Short mmCIF file of C-alpha atoms and ligand atoms in Angstrom, two decimals:
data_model
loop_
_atom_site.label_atom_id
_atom_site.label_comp_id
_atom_site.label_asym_id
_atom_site.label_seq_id
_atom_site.Cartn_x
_atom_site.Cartn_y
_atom_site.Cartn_z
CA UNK A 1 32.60 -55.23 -29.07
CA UNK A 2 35.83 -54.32 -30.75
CA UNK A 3 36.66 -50.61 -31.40
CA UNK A 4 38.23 -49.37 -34.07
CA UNK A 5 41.83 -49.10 -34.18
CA UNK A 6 43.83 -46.01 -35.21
CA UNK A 7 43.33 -45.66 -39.22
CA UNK A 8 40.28 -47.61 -39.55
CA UNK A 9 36.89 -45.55 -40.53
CA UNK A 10 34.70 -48.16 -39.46
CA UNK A 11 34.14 -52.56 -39.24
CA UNK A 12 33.14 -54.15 -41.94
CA UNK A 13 32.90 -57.60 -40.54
CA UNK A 14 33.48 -58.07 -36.51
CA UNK A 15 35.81 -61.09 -34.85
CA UNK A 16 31.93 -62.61 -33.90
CA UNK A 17 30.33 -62.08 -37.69
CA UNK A 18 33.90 -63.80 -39.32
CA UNK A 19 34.27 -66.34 -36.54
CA UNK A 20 30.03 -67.96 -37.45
CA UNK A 21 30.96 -67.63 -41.18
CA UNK A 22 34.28 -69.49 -41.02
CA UNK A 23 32.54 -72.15 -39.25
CA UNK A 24 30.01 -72.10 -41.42
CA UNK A 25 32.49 -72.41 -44.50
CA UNK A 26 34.02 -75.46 -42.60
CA UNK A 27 30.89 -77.10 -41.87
CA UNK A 28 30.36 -77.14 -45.62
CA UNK A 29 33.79 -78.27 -47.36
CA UNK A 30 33.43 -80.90 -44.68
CA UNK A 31 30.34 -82.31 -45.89
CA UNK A 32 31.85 -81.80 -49.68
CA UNK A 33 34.80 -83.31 -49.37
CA UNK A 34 34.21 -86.00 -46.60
CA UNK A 35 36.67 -89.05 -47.18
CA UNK A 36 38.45 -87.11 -50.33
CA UNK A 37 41.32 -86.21 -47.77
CA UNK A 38 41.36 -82.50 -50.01
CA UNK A 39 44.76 -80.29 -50.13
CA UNK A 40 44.03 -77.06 -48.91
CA UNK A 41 46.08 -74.42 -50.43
CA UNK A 42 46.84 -70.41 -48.80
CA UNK A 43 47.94 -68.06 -50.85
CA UNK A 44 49.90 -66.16 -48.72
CA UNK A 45 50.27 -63.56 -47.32
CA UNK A 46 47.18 -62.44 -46.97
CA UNK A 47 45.81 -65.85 -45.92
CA UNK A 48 46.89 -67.06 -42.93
CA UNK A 49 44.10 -66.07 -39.91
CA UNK A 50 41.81 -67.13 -42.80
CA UNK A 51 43.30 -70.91 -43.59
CA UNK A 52 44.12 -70.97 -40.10
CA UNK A 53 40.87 -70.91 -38.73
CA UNK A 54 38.90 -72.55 -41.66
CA UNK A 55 41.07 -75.66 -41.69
CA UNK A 56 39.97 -75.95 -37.55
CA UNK A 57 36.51 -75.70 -38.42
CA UNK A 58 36.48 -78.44 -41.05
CA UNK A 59 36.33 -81.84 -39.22
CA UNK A 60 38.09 -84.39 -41.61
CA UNK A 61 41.10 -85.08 -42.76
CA UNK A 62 43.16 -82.75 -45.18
CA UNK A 63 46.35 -81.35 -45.65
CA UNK A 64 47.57 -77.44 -45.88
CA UNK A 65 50.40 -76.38 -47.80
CA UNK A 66 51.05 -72.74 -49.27
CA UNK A 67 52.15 -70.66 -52.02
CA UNK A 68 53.55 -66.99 -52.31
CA UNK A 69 53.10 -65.04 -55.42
CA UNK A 70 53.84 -61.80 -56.03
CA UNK A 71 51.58 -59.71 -59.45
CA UNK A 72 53.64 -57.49 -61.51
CA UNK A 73 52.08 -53.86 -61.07
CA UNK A 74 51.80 -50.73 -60.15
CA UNK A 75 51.37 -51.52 -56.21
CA UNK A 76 48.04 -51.04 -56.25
CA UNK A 77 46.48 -52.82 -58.70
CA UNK A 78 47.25 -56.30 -60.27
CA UNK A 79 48.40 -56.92 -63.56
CA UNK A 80 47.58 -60.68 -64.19
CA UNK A 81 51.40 -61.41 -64.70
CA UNK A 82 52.35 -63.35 -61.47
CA UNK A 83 55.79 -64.74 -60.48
CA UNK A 84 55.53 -67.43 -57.80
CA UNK A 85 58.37 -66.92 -55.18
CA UNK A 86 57.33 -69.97 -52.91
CA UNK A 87 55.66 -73.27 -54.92
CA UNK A 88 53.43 -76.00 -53.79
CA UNK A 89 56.22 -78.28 -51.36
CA UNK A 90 54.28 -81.57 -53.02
CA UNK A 91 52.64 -82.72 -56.45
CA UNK A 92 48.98 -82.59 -56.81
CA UNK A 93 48.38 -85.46 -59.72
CA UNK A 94 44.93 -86.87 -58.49
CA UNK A 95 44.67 -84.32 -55.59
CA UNK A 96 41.33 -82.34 -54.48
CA UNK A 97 43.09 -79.17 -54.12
CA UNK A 98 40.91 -76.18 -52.31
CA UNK A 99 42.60 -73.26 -53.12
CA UNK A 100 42.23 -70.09 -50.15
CA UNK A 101 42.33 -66.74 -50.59
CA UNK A 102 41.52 -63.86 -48.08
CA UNK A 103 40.26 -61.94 -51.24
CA UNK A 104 39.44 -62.09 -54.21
CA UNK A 105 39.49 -58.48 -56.48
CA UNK A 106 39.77 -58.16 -60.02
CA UNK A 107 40.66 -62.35 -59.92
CA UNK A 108 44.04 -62.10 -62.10
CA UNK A 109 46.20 -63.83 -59.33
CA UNK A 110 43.48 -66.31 -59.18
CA UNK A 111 42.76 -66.56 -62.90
CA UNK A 112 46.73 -67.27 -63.22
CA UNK A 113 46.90 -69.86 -60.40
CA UNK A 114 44.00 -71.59 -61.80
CA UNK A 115 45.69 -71.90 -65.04
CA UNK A 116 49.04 -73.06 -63.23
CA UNK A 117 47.83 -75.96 -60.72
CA UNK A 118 45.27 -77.75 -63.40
CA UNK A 119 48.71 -78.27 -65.74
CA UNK A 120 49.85 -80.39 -62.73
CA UNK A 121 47.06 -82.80 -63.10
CA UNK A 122 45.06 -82.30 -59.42
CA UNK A 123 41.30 -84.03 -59.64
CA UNK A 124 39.75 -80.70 -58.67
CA UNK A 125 40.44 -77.43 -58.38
CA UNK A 126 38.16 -75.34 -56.36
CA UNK A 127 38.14 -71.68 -54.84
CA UNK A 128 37.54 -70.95 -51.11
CA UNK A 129 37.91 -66.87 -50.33
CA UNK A 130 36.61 -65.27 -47.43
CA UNK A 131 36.23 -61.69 -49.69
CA UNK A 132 34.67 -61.42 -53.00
CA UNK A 133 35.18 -57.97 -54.23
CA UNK A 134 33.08 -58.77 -57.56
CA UNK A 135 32.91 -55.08 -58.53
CA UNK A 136 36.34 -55.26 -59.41
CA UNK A 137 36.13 -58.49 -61.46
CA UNK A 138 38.18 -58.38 -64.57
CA UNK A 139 38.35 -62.09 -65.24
CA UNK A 140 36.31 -64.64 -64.44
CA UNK A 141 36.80 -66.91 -61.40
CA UNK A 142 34.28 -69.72 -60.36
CA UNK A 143 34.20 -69.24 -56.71
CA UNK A 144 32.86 -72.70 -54.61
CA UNK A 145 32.84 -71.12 -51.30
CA UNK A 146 32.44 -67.58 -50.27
CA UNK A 147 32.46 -65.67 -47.07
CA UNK A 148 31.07 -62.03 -47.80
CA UNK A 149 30.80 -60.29 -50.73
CA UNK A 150 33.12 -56.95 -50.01
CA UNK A 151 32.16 -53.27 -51.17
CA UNK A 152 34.84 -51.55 -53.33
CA UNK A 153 36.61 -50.33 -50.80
CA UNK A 154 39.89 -50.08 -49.11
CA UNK A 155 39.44 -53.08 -46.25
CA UNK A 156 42.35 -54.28 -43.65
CA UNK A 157 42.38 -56.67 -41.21
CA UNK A 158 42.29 -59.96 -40.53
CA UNK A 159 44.91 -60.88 -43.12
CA UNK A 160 44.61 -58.13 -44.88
CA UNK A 161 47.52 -55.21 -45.11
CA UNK A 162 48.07 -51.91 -46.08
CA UNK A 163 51.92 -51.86 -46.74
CA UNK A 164 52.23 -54.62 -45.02
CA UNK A 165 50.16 -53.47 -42.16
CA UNK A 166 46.70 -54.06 -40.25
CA UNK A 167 47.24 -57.68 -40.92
CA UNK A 168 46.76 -58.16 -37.00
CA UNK A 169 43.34 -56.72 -36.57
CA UNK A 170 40.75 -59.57 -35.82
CA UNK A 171 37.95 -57.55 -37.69
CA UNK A 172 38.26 -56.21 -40.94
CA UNK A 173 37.32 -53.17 -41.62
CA UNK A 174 37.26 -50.21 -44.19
CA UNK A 175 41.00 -48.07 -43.85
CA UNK A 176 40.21 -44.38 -43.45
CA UNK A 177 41.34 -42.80 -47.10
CA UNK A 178 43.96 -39.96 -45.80
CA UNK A 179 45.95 -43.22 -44.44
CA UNK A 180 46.72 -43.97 -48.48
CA UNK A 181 46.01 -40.67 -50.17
CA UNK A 182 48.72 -38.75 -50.35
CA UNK A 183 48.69 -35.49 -48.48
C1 PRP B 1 45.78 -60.11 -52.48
C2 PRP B 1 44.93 -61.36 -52.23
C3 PRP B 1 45.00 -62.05 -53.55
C4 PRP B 1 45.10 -60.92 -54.55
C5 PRP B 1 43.76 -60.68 -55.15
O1 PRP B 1 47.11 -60.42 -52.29
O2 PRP B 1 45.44 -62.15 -51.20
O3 PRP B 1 46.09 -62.92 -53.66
O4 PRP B 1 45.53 -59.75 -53.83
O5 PRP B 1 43.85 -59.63 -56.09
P1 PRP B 1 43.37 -59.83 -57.58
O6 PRP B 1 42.07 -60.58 -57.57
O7 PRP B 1 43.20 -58.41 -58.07
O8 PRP B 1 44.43 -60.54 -58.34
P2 PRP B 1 48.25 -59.31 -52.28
O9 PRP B 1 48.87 -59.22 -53.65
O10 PRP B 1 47.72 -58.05 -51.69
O11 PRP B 1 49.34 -59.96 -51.35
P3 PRP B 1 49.22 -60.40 -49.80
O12 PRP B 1 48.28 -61.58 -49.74
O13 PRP B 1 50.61 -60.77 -49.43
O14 PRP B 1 48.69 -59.22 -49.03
#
């Protein structure tokens, strides 16, 4: 069993719990996409323990590559406006693209990617996140594979930061408030 590291109230979802449901993804976009050869896509940051150990528990072949987006607003909520600071290094005319996501919250980075990568032509687009904070939902996003659904709340780990840290915990878990309230 893990303890909690300093800042975190309490785990949401332990090493153990993530490691069966990662497999468990795998297991599943293997059986989908056998012989398609499917491009799997992180969005990084947040991403990479995710798409790292998803792409190891999905026995066929595929190929990774990654983009980096940043969303216009106010740090703490998205805007839907995205500017993409590193793009796709290949085309993806004809492609089965899987796109990855650590989480998904009010789905306007998704929404906008969505729109982006079907312009260039792919066979399929489809969404893989390991989060799905639906509460937060302000535009719709057809998610194909999903982890956990995630309470509102403030959750680190695994991937995911709080000014840029936590990303190194191997749980996730809920951030205790007074580390982003201010005093
Ligand atoms: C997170 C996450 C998604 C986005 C989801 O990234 O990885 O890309 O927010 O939010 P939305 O559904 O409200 O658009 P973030 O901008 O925190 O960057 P990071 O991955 O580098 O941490």
């Amino acid at each position: 069993m893990t303890l909690p590291a300093d800042g975190i109230e309490r785990i949401l979802f332990s090493t153990e719990t993530i490691a069966a449901k990662v497999a468990e993804l795998g297991e599943t976009i293997a059986r989908d996409y056998r012989g398609k050869t499917p491009l799997v896509i992180g969005i990084l940051n947040g991403c990479f323990p995710f798409i790292a150990d998803l792409v190891r528990a999905t026995q066929i072949h595929l190929e990774v590559d990654f983009m980096s987006v940043s969303s216009y607003g106010d740090g703490t909520s998205s805007s839907g406006v995205v500017r993409i600071i590193k793009d796709l290094n290949q085309v993806i005319i004809g492609r089965n693209v899987i796109l990855v996501e650590d989480i998904i919250d009010t789905g306007l980075t998704l929404r906008y990617l969505m729109d982006n990568l079907r312009t260039r032509h792919p066979e399929s687009v489809a969404v893989c996140t390991l989060l799905d904070k639906s509460e937060a939902r302000k535009e719709r996003v057809d998610v194909a594979y999903r982890g956990f659904t995630c309470p509102n709340e403030f959750v680190v780990g695994y991937g995911l930061d709080y000014a840029g840290r936590y990303r190194n915990l191997p749980y996730i878990g809920v951030l205790k408030p007074e580390i982003y309230r201010a005093p």
